[in-house]
Coordinates of C-alpha atoms and ligand atoms in Angstrom, one line a residue:
X1 CA 2.9 27.9 -20.0
X2 CA 4.9 24.8 -21.0
X3 CA 3.5 21.4 -19.9
X4 CA 4.9 20.1 -16.7
X5 CA 5.1 16.3 -16.0
X6 CA 4.3 14.2 -13.0
X7 CA 5.5 10.6 -13.5
X8 CA 3.9 8.0 -11.2
X9 CA 5.7 4.7 -10.6
X10 CA 4.9 1.9 -8.2
X11 CA 7.0 -0.4 -6.1
X12 CA 7.0 -3.4 -3.7
X13 CA 3.8 -5.0 -5.1
X14 CA 1.4 -4.3 -7.9
X15 CA -2.1 -3.1 -7.3
X16 CA -1.3 -0.2 -4.9
X17 CA -3.7 2.1 -6.6
X18 CA -1.4 4.2 -8.9
X19 CA -4.5 4.9 -11.1
X20 CA -6.6 6.3 -8.2
X21 CA -3.6 8.2 -6.9
X22 CA -2.9 9.8 -10.2
X23 CA -6.6 10.6 -10.7
X24 CA -6.8 12.1 -7.2
X25 CA -3.7 14.3 -7.9
X26 CA -5.4 15.4 -11.1
X27 CA -8.6 16.3 -9.1
X28 CA -6.5 18.4 -6.6
X29 CA -4.6 20.2 -9.4
X30 CA -7.9 20.9 -11.2
X31 CA -9.2 22.2 -7.9
X32 CA -6.3 24.7 -8.1
X33 CA -7.5 25.8 -11.5
X34 CA -4.9 23.9 -13.6
X35 CA -5.6 22.1 -16.8
X36 CA -4.6 18.5 -16.4
X37 CA -4.1 15.6 -18.8
X38 CA -3.2 12.0 -18.2
X39 CA -1.3 9.2 -19.8
X40 CA -1.0 5.6 -19.0
X41 CA 2.0 3.6 -20.3
X42 CA 1.4 -0.1 -20.1
X43 CA 4.3 -2.5 -20.3
X44 CA 2.4 -5.4 -21.9
X45 CA 2.8 -6.4 -25.6
X46 CA -0.9 -6.4 -26.6
X47 CA -1.4 -3.5 -28.9
X48 CA -4.5 -2.4 -26.9
X49 CA -6.7 -3.7 -24.1
X50 CA -9.5 -4.6 -26.4
X51 CA -8.7 -8.3 -26.7
X52 CA -7.7 -8.8 -23.1
X53 CA -9.7 -11.1 -20.8
X54 CA -11.7 -9.0 -18.3
X55 CA -10.9 -11.7 -15.6
X56 CA -7.2 -11.0 -15.9
X57 CA -7.1 -7.3 -16.7
X58 CA -10.4 -5.8 -15.5
X59 CA -12.7 -3.8 -17.7
X60 CA -11.8 -2.3 -21.0
X61 CA -12.5 1.4 -20.8
X62 CA -13.7 3.0 -24.0
X63 CA -12.8 6.6 -24.8
X64 CA -15.0 9.0 -26.7
X65 CA -12.9 8.5 -29.8
X66 CA -13.5 4.8 -29.6
X67 CA -10.2 3.5 -28.2
X68 CA -10.2 0.4 -26.0
X69 CA -8.0 1.3 -23.1
X70 CA -6.8 0.4 -19.7
X71 CA -9.3 0.9 -16.9
X72 CA -7.1 3.5 -15.2
X73 CA -8.3 6.0 -17.9
X74 CA -11.7 5.5 -16.4
X75 CA -10.4 6.6 -13.0
X76 CA -8.8 9.7 -14.6
X77 CA -12.0 10.7 -16.4
X78 CA -14.2 10.1 -13.3
X79 CA -12.0 12.2 -11.0
X80 CA -11.5 15.1 -13.4
X81 CA -12.9 17.0 -16.5
X82 CA -10.2 15.5 -18.8
X83 CA -11.6 13.8 -21.9
X84 CA -9.1 11.3 -23.0
X85 CA -8.4 9.7 -26.4
X86 CA -6.5 6.9 -27.9
X87 CA -3.4 9.0 -27.5
X88 CA -3.6 8.8 -23.7
X89 CA -2.8 5.1 -23.4
X90 CA 0.2 3.4 -24.9
X91 CA 1.4 -0.2 -24.6
X92 CA 4.9 -1.6 -25.3
X93 CA 3.2 -3.4 -28.2
X94 CA 2.0 -0.2 -29.7
X95 CA 5.4 1.5 -29.4
X96 CA 7.2 -1.5 -31.1
X97 CA 4.5 -1.6 -33.7
X98 CA 5.0 2.0 -34.6
X99 CA 8.8 1.7 -34.6
X100 CA 8.7 -1.4 -36.8
X101 CA 6.3 0.3 -39.2
X102 CA 8.6 3.2 -39.5
X103 CA 11.5 0.9 -40.1
X104 CA 9.6 -0.9 -42.9
X105 CA 8.8 2.4 -44.4
X106 CA 12.5 3.2 -44.5
X107 CA 12.2 6.1 -42.2
X108 CA 15.4 5.3 -40.2
X109 CA 17.5 5.4 -43.4
X110 CA 19.3 2.1 -42.8
X111 CA 20.4 2.5 -39.2
X112 CA 20.3 -0.4 -36.8
X113 CA 17.0 -0.2 -34.8
X114 CA 17.6 -0.6 -31.1
X115 CA 15.7 -0.2 -27.8
X116 CA 18.0 2.7 -27.0
X117 CA 17.6 5.1 -28.7
X118 CA 14.7 4.2 -31.1
X119 CA 12.2 2.6 -28.8
X120 CA 12.9 5.1 -26.0
X121 CA 12.7 8.0 -28.4
X122 CA 9.3 6.8 -29.6
X123 CA 8.1 6.6 -26.1
X124 CA 9.2 10.1 -25.3
X125 CA 7.6 11.4 -28.5
X126 CA 4.3 9.8 -27.6
X127 CA 4.4 11.3 -24.1
X128 CA 5.1 14.8 -25.5
X129 CA 2.5 14.5 -28.3
X130 CA -0.4 13.5 -26.2
X131 CA 0.1 16.0 -23.4
X132 CA 0.8 19.2 -25.3
X133 CA -2.0 21.4 -24.2
X134 CA -2.1 20.6 -20.5
X135 CA -0.6 22.6 -17.7
X136 CA 0.3 19.4 -16.0
X137 CA 0.4 15.9 -17.5
X138 CA 0.2 13.0 -15.1
X139 CA 1.9 10.0 -16.6
X140 CA 1.5 6.6 -15.0
X141 CA 3.9 3.8 -15.7
X142 CA 2.2 0.4 -15.3
X143 CA 3.9 -2.5 -13.5
X144 CA 6.3 -2.4 -10.6
X145 CA 9.8 -0.9 -10.3
X146 CA 12.3 -3.7 -11.1
X147 CA 10.1 -5.5 -13.6
X148 CA 12.0 -6.3 -16.8
X149 CA 9.0 -5.1 -18.9
X150 CA 8.7 -1.6 -17.5
X151 CA 12.5 -0.8 -17.8
X152 CA 12.2 1.0 -21.2
X153 CA 9.4 3.3 -20.0
X154 CA 11.4 4.1 -16.9
X155 CA 14.4 5.0 -19.0
X156 CA 12.2 7.2 -21.1
X157 CA 11.0 9.2 -18.1
X158 CA 14.5 9.4 -16.7
X159 CA 15.5 11.0 -20.0
X160 CA 12.5 13.3 -19.9
X161 CA 13.7 14.7 -16.6
X162 CA 17.1 15.2 -18.1
X163 CA 15.5 17.0 -21.1
X164 CA 13.1 19.2 -19.2
X165 CA 14.8 19.8 -15.9
X166 CA 13.8 19.5 -12.3
X167 CA 11.2 22.3 -12.2
X168 CA 9.2 20.8 -15.0
X169 CA 9.2 17.1 -14.0
X170 CA 8.3 15.3 -10.8
X171 CA 8.7 11.7 -9.8
X172 CA 6.1 10.3 -7.4
X173 CA 6.6 6.7 -6.3
X174 CA 4.0 4.6 -4.6
X175 CA 5.0 2.0 -2.1
X176 CA 3.6 -0.2 0.6
X177 CA 4.2 -0.1 4.4
X178 CA 4.4 -3.7 5.5
X179 CA 3.0 -4.8 8.9
X180 CA 4.6 -7.6 10.8
X181 CA 3.8 -9.5 14.1
X182 CA 1.9 -7.2 16.4
X183 CA 1.3 -4.6 13.8
X184 CA 4.8 -3.1 13.7
X185 CA 5.3 -1.0 10.5
X186 CA 8.2 -2.0 8.3
X187 CA 9.8 0.4 5.9
X188 CA 12.5 -1.8 4.4
X189 CA 10.5 -2.8 1.3
X190 CA 9.9 0.9 0.6
X191 CA 13.7 1.5 0.9
X192 CA 14.5 -1.3 -1.4
X193 CA 12.0 -0.3 -4.0
X194 CA 13.4 3.3 -4.0
X195 CA 16.9 1.7 -4.3
X196 CA 15.7 -0.2 -7.4
X197 CA 14.5 3.1 -9.0
X198 CA 17.8 4.8 -8.1
X199 CA 19.7 2.0 -9.9
X200 CA 17.8 3.0 -13.0
X201 CA 18.7 6.6 -12.4
X202 CA 15.4 7.9 -11.0
X203 CA 15.4 9.6 -7.6
X204 CA 11.8 10.0 -6.5
X205 CA 10.8 13.4 -5.2
X206 CA 7.6 12.3 -3.4
X207 CA 6.7 9.0 -1.9
X208 CA 3.1 7.9 -1.3
X209 CA 3.2 5.1 1.2
X210 CA 0.1 2.9 1.2
X211 CA -0.7 2.0 4.8
X212 CA -3.6 0.9 7.0
X213 CA -2.9 3.5 9.7
X214 CA -1.1 6.9 9.4
X215 CA 2.7 6.6 9.8
X216 CA 4.1 8.2 12.9
X217 CA 6.5 11.1 12.3
X218 CA 9.5 9.0 13.1
X219 CA 8.6 6.4 10.5
X220 CA 8.3 9.2 7.9
X221 CA 11.6 10.6 9.0
X222 CA 13.3 7.2 8.7
X223 CA 11.9 6.7 5.2
X224 CA 13.0 10.2 4.2
X225 CA 16.5 9.7 5.5
X226 CA 17.0 6.4 3.7
X227 CA 15.4 7.3 0.4
X228 CA 16.7 10.9 0.1
X229 CA 13.4 12.6 0.0
X230 CA 12.1 15.4 2.3
X231 CA 10.1 14.2 5.4
X232 CA 7.2 16.4 4.2
X233 CA 7.3 14.6 0.9
X234 CA 6.6 11.2 2.5
X235 CA 2.9 11.1 2.2
X236 CA 0.4 8.8 4.0
X237 CA -1.7 6.9 1.5
X238 CA -4.1 5.6 4.1
X239 CA -6.8 2.9 3.2
X240 CA -10.0 4.8 3.1
X241 CA -13.7 3.7 2.9
X242 CA -14.2 5.0 -0.6
X243 CA -11.8 6.0 -3.4
X244 CA -13.5 9.3 -3.6
X245 CA -12.0 10.2 -0.2
X246 CA -8.5 10.0 -1.6
X247 CA -8.3 13.5 -3.0
X248 CA -9.3 15.0 0.4
X249 CA -6.9 12.7 2.2
X250 CA -4.0 13.6 0.0
X251 CA -4.8 17.3 0.4
X252 CA -4.8 16.9 4.2
X253 CA -1.4 15.3 3.9
X254 CA -0.2 18.4 2.0
X255 CA 0.5 16.5 -1.2
X256 CA -0.8 19.2 -3.6
X257 CA 1.1 21.9 -1.8
X258 CA 4.3 19.9 -2.2
X259 CA 3.6 19.2 -5.9
X260 CA 3.1 22.9 -6.8
X261 CA 6.1 23.8 -4.7
X262 CA 8.4 21.4 -6.4
X263 CA 7.0 22.2 -9.9
X264 CA 7.4 25.9 -9.0
X265 CA 3.9 26.8 -9.9
X266 CA 1.8 29.5 -8.5
X267 CA -1.8 28.6 -7.8
X268 CA -4.5 29.4 -5.3
X269 CA -5.6 27.0 -2.6
X270 CA -7.7 24.2 -4.2
X271 CA -11.4 24.5 -4.3
X272 CA -12.6 21.1 -2.9
X273 CA -16.1 21.8 -1.6
X274 CA -17.7 19.6 -4.2
X275 CA -15.5 16.7 -3.2
X276 CA -16.3 17.3 0.4
X277 CA -20.0 17.3 -0.4
X278 CA -19.7 14.1 -2.4
X279 CA -17.9 12.3 0.3
X280 CA -20.4 13.5 2.9
X281 CA -23.3 12.2 0.7
X282 CA -21.5 8.9 0.4
X283 CA -20.7 8.5 4.1
X284 CA -24.0 9.7 5.4
X285 CA -26.8 8.1 3.4
X286 CA -30.4 8.5 4.6
X287 CA -31.4 5.0 3.5
X288 CA -30.2 2.1 1.4
X289 CA -31.2 0.1 -1.7
X290 CA -30.1 -3.3 -2.9
X291 CA -29.4 -3.8 -6.6
X292 CA -29.1 -7.3 -8.0
X293 CA -26.2 -7.0 -10.5
X294 CA -26.5 -9.8 -13.0
X295 CA -23.4 -10.6 -15.0
X296 CA -21.0 -13.2 -16.2
X297 CA -17.8 -11.9 -14.6
X298 CA -19.2 -11.1 -11.2
X299 CA -16.5 -12.9 -9.2
X300 CA -14.1 -10.3 -10.6
X301 CA -15.5 -6.9 -9.7
X302 CA -12.8 -5.0 -11.7
X303 CA -14.4 -6.4 -14.8
X304 CA -17.3 -4.0 -14.2
X305 CA -15.4 -1.1 -12.7
X306 CA -17.2 1.7 -14.4
X307 CA -20.6 0.2 -13.9
X308 CA -19.9 -0.4 -10.2
X309 CA -18.9 3.2 -9.8
X310 CA -21.8 4.5 -11.8
X311 CA -24.3 2.7 -9.5
X312 CA -22.5 4.2 -6.5
X313 CA -22.8 7.7 -8.2
X314 CA -26.5 7.0 -8.6
X315 CA -26.6 6.4 -4.8
X316 CA -24.6 9.6 -4.1
X317 CA -27.1 11.6 -6.3
X318 CA -29.9 10.4 -4.0
X319 CA -28.0 10.2 -0.7
X320 CA -28.6 6.5 -0.7
X321 CA -26.3 3.6 0.1
X322 CA -26.2 1.2 -2.8
X323 CA -25.7 -2.5 -1.8
X324 CA -24.6 -4.4 -4.9
X325 CA -25.6 -8.0 -4.8
X326 CA -23.7 -9.8 -7.5
X327 CA -25.5 -12.6 -9.3
X328 CA -23.8 -15.0 -11.6
X329 CA -26.1 -15.3 -14.6
X330 CA -25.2 -19.0 -14.9
X331 CA -26.6 -19.6 -11.5
X332 CA -29.9 -18.2 -12.7
X333 CA -29.9 -20.7 -15.5
X334 CA -30.2 -23.4 -12.9
X335 CA -33.6 -22.2 -11.8
X336 CA -32.4 -20.3 -8.7
X337 CA -34.3 -17.1 -9.8
X338 CA -36.2 -16.1 -6.7
X339 CA -33.3 -17.1 -4.4
X340 CA -31.1 -14.6 -6.0
X341 CA -33.5 -11.9 -7.1
X342 CA -36.0 -11.7 -4.3
X343 CA -35.2 -8.8 -2.0
X344 CA -33.6 -6.8 -4.8
X345 CA -35.0 -3.3 -5.1
X346 CA -33.7 -3.0 -8.7
X347 CA -32.2 -5.4 -11.2
X348 CA -29.4 -4.5 -13.5
X349 CA -28.3 -6.9 -16.3
X350 CA -24.8 -6.0 -17.4
X351 CA -22.9 -6.0 -20.6
X352 CA -20.9 -9.0 -21.8
X353 CA -19.8 -11.2 -24.7
X354 CA -20.5 -14.7 -25.8
X355 CA -23.3 -17.2 -25.2
X356 CA -22.5 -18.3 -21.7
X357 CA -25.0 -17.1 -19.1
X358 CA -27.3 -15.4 -21.6
X359 CA -30.3 -17.6 -20.7
X360 CA -29.9 -16.6 -17.1
X361 CA -29.9 -13.0 -18.1
X362 CA -33.1 -13.5 -20.0
X363 CA -34.6 -15.1 -16.9
X364 CA -33.6 -12.1 -14.8
X365 CA -35.3 -9.7 -17.3
X366 CA -38.5 -11.8 -17.2
X367 CA -38.5 -11.7 -13.4
X368 CA -38.0 -7.9 -13.4
X369 CA -40.7 -7.4 -16.0
X370 CA -43.3 -9.5 -14.4
X371 CA -42.7 -8.4 -10.9
X372 CA -42.4 -4.8 -11.9
X373 CA -39.0 -4.5 -10.3
X374 CA -37.0 -1.5 -11.8
X375 CA -34.9 -2.9 -14.6
X376 CA -31.8 -1.5 -16.3
X377 CA -30.2 -3.4 -19.2
X378 CA -26.8 -2.3 -20.4
X379 CA -25.7 -3.3 -23.9
X380 CA -26.0 -7.1 -23.8
X381 CA -28.5 -6.5 -21.0
X382 CA -30.7 -4.6 -23.4
X383 CA -30.3 -7.2 -26.1
X384 CA -31.5 -9.8 -23.6
X385 CA -34.4 -7.6 -22.7
X386 CA -35.4 -7.5 -26.3
X387 CA -35.2 -11.2 -26.7
X388 CA -37.2 -11.9 -23.5
X389 CA -39.9 -9.5 -24.6
X390 CA -39.9 -11.0 -28.1
X391 CA -40.3 -14.5 -26.8
X392 CA -42.8 -14.0 -24.0
X393 CA -44.8 -11.0 -25.2
X394 CA -44.4 -10.4 -28.9
X395 CA -45.0 -14.0 -29.9
X396 CA -41.6 -14.6 -31.5
X397 CA -41.1 -17.9 -29.5
X398 CA -37.6 -18.7 -30.7
X399 CA -36.2 -15.2 -30.5
X400 CA -32.5 -15.1 -30.1
X401 CA -29.3 -13.3 -30.9
X402 CA -26.7 -14.1 -33.7
X403 CA -24.1 -14.2 -31.0
X404 CA -25.9 -17.3 -29.5
X405 CA -27.5 -18.8 -32.6
X406 CA -25.9 -17.7 -35.9
X407 CA -28.0 -18.1 -39.0
X408 CA -31.4 -18.4 -37.2
X409 CA -34.5 -16.9 -38.7
X410 CA -35.7 -15.4 -35.4
X411 CA -32.6 -13.5 -34.4
X412 CA -34.1 -10.2 -33.2
X413 CA -30.5 -9.3 -32.4
X414 CA -27.9 -9.9 -35.1
X415 CA -25.0 -8.5 -37.1
X416 CA -25.8 -5.9 -39.6
X417 CA -25.4 -7.1 -43.2
X418 CA -22.2 -5.1 -43.7
X419 CA -20.6 -6.9 -40.8
X420 CA -21.3 -10.4 -42.0
X421 CA -18.4 -12.4 -43.3
X422 CA -15.8 -10.1 -41.8
X423 CA -13.0 -12.3 -40.4
X424 CA -12.0 -12.3 -36.8
X425 CA -13.3 -10.2 -33.9
X426 CA -11.3 -7.0 -34.6
X427 CA -12.6 -4.1 -36.6
X428 CA -16.3 -4.8 -36.6
X429 CA -17.3 -3.3 -33.3
X430 CA -19.2 0.0 -32.9
X431 CA -16.8 1.8 -30.6
X432 CA -16.9 5.2 -28.9
X433 CA -19.3 8.1 -28.9
X434 CA -22.4 8.0 -31.2
X435 CA -25.3 10.3 -31.2
X436 CA -28.9 9.2 -30.5
X437 CA -32.2 10.9 -30.9
X438 CA -34.7 10.2 -28.1
X439 CA -38.4 10.1 -28.6
X440 CA -40.4 13.0 -27.0
X441 CA -42.5 11.9 -24.1
X442 CA -40.6 8.8 -23.2
X443 CA -39.1 7.9 -19.8
X444 CA -35.6 8.2 -21.1
X445 CA -36.1 11.6 -22.7
X446 CA -37.5 12.9 -19.4
X447 CA -34.5 11.5 -17.5
X448 CA -32.0 13.2 -19.8
X449 CA -34.2 16.3 -20.1
X450 CA -33.0 16.3 -23.7
X451 CA -33.7 14.5 -26.9
X452 CA -30.2 14.6 -28.3
X453 CA -27.5 12.6 -26.5
X454 CA -24.0 11.2 -27.3
X455 CA -23.0 8.0 -25.5
X456 CA -20.2 5.5 -25.8
X457 CA -20.5 2.1 -27.4
X458 CA -18.7 -1.2 -27.5
X459 CA -20.6 -3.9 -29.3
X460 CA -21.0 -5.8 -32.5
X461 CA -24.7 -6.8 -32.6
X462 CA -27.8 -4.7 -33.1
X463 CA -31.5 -4.9 -32.8
X464 CA -32.9 -6.0 -36.2
X465 CA -35.3 -3.4 -37.5
X466 CA -37.5 -5.9 -39.3
X467 CA -38.8 -7.2 -36.0
X468 CA -39.6 -3.7 -34.7
X469 CA -43.3 -3.6 -35.9
X470 CA -44.0 -6.8 -34.0
X471 CA -42.2 -5.6 -30.9
X472 CA -43.8 -2.2 -30.9
X473 CA -47.2 -3.7 -31.5
X474 CA -46.8 -5.8 -28.4
X475 CA -45.9 -2.7 -26.3
X476 CA -42.1 -2.2 -26.5
X477 CA -41.2 1.4 -26.9
X478 CA -38.2 2.1 -29.2
X479 CA -37.3 5.3 -27.4
X480 CA -33.9 6.2 -28.9
X481 CA -32.3 5.7 -32.3
X482 CA -29.1 6.5 -34.0
X483 CA -30.5 8.3 -37.0
X484 CA -27.7 8.0 -39.5
X485 CA -27.7 4.2 -39.7
X486 CA -31.2 3.8 -38.2
X487 CA -30.0 1.7 -35.2
X488 CA -32.0 1.1 -32.0
X489 CA -30.2 2.7 -29.1
X490 CA -32.7 2.5 -26.3
X491 CA -35.9 0.6 -25.4
X492 CA -38.5 0.9 -22.6
X493 CA -41.8 -0.5 -21.5
X494 CA -44.8 1.6 -20.8
X495 CA -46.7 -0.6 -18.4
X496 CA -43.8 -0.9 -16.0
X497 CA -42.6 1.6 -13.4
X498 CA -39.0 1.7 -14.7
X499 CA -37.8 -0.7 -17.4
X500 CA -35.1 0.6 -19.6
X501 CA -32.4 -0.8 -21.8
X502 CA -29.6 1.0 -23.7
X503 CA -27.3 -0.3 -26.4
X504 CA -24.5 2.0 -25.1
X505 CA -22.5 2.3 -21.9
X506 CA -23.8 5.3 -19.9
X507 CA -21.5 4.2 -17.0
X508 CA -18.5 5.4 -19.0
X509 CA -19.5 9.0 -18.6
X510 CA -20.7 9.0 -15.0
X511 CA -18.7 10.8 -12.3
X512 CA -19.0 11.1 -8.6
X513 CA -19.4 14.9 -8.9
X514 CA -21.7 14.5 -11.9
X515 CA -23.7 11.2 -11.5
X516 CA -25.1 10.1 -14.8
X517 CA -28.9 10.8 -14.9
X518 CA -29.8 7.3 -15.9
X519 CA -28.1 5.8 -12.8
X520 CA -29.5 8.5 -10.6
X521 CA -33.0 7.8 -11.9
X522 CA -32.6 4.0 -11.7
X523 CA -31.5 4.2 -8.0
X524 CA -34.3 6.6 -7.2
X525 CA -36.8 4.2 -8.9
X526 CA -35.3 1.3 -7.0
X527 CA -35.7 3.2 -3.7
X528 CA -39.4 4.0 -4.5
X529 CA -39.9 0.3 -5.2
X530 CA -38.4 -0.6 -1.9
X531 CA -40.6 1.9 -0.1
X532 CA -43.7 0.7 -1.8
X533 CA -42.9 -2.9 -0.7
X534 CA -42.3 -1.8 2.8
X535 CA -45.6 0.1 2.9
X536 CA -47.4 -2.9 1.5
X537 CA -45.8 -5.1 4.2
X538 CA -46.7 -2.6 6.9
X539 CA -50.3 -2.4 5.8
X540 CA -50.7 -6.2 5.8
X541 CA -49.3 -6.3 9.3
X542 CA -51.8 -3.7 10.4
X543 CA -54.7 -5.7 9.0
Ligands
LIG1 N1 -21.9 -9.1 -27.1 C1 -22.8 -8.1 -27.5 C2 -22.4 -7.4 -28.8 O1 -21.3 -7.6 -29.2 C3 -22.9 -7.0 -26.4 C4 -21.6 -6.3 -26.1 C5 -21.7 -5.6 -24.8 O2 -22.5 -5.9 -23.9 N2 -20.8 -4.6 -24.6 O3 -23.2 -6.7 -29.4

């Protein structure tokens, strides 16, 4: 079968959830037994998301092959079985970069290089190339219809419909129903944004209208009439409690039926029982846990998208509600430790870059270690755990990291010799999937039920092996190593109920239908901690 394309655009305002919508459509089509792939086309000029500020752009999602991509690729992987690569995310910058390189290499044989046809052709080529093997490729165009930036991408998908025909391409447009006064629903912005698309030559086939409440039939009819789509193709995109409810909600709206009808595909009814079970576990927890989430970008939750989700997956695995209590590590530096961390059933110290807030993170580790609160350190979080242990237990009083104190003799975390002196921040990171060997009999090996793992990385600094004898003698267990380069991957403490750090990002592989074992175990341990505290309080009250 030849690949069919679903192009997703957005209108009215940004942030309507094109990523979640595309991911949910992918889940529904997979449920129908189809092989799906994804692509995100980003209108910005940056060549990739790696250098973008997480405050502005949200998290950088790292693929197995080590590409730093848009966070929507995270949604796509979480909702489906697709494993994406650097070919699944393109930016305007990358497209221009590749055209300019070809031009310099003389590949265009002297012709004048222009947006049409050269840039557009390059875009079309990239879309074709990266979606070859799928039954259906879901291609999301970043930005909002009418933006100057996204015009070339829209022209490219217009041409792709022309090339492949109506039965092989589908345009889905996301819009917003606006409420005014006493809650009256307004469809005009939707009509205008479809008008904008039509000016560009794109007639959407399906509209997903984001709305607080379901649209009454007459509103759907009105939108259908003025936008030239079928009434049954005007779909309610209702605000739901959890993004994991979206696939089921779309299915109830008949979205997947409409898609396969328009694409002229024959598939069975979708199998969605796992989604229904997951939503049920999320909606009906038996109890709750509170996790203190210590980070630097906590005012901006998108910056930790995958980590937030992975913690929720840990809750789903245990049928527990996970309350995330975000703690700004800089606040901890001002001595407000107990105020922020008391009452937490588990403490997670997140990844991050730069010096700011690191001492606060170290304080959080110390609190968790001494009070035997379950502790999970991710990447920078693990590095801070090593520093804390080195300073306060292993008698390396000035232990630090090269990221905080370059050229310091007690940097237990530092650059590897081969990275030193490399200019700039690009090119020196360990990115993507690397294998690790876990030590038999450790907590982490028992959680994975395996001694061989592959997890994704995004970091520059490493634990320095020359300090390991001292750390191990003081009781730190080096439980996982990347053998080829002899790098520390995971650490744990024996005399603590659950204290674990990993240099990699397990959250990047966690899914609602397949919660990552480390998050499932961390949440379970946090719940046990909570129960033991409650029992202790109860027994004191009895006395
Ligand atoms: N800044 C640290 C490093 O580069 C940690 C990175 C991270 O937490 N992802 O090694």
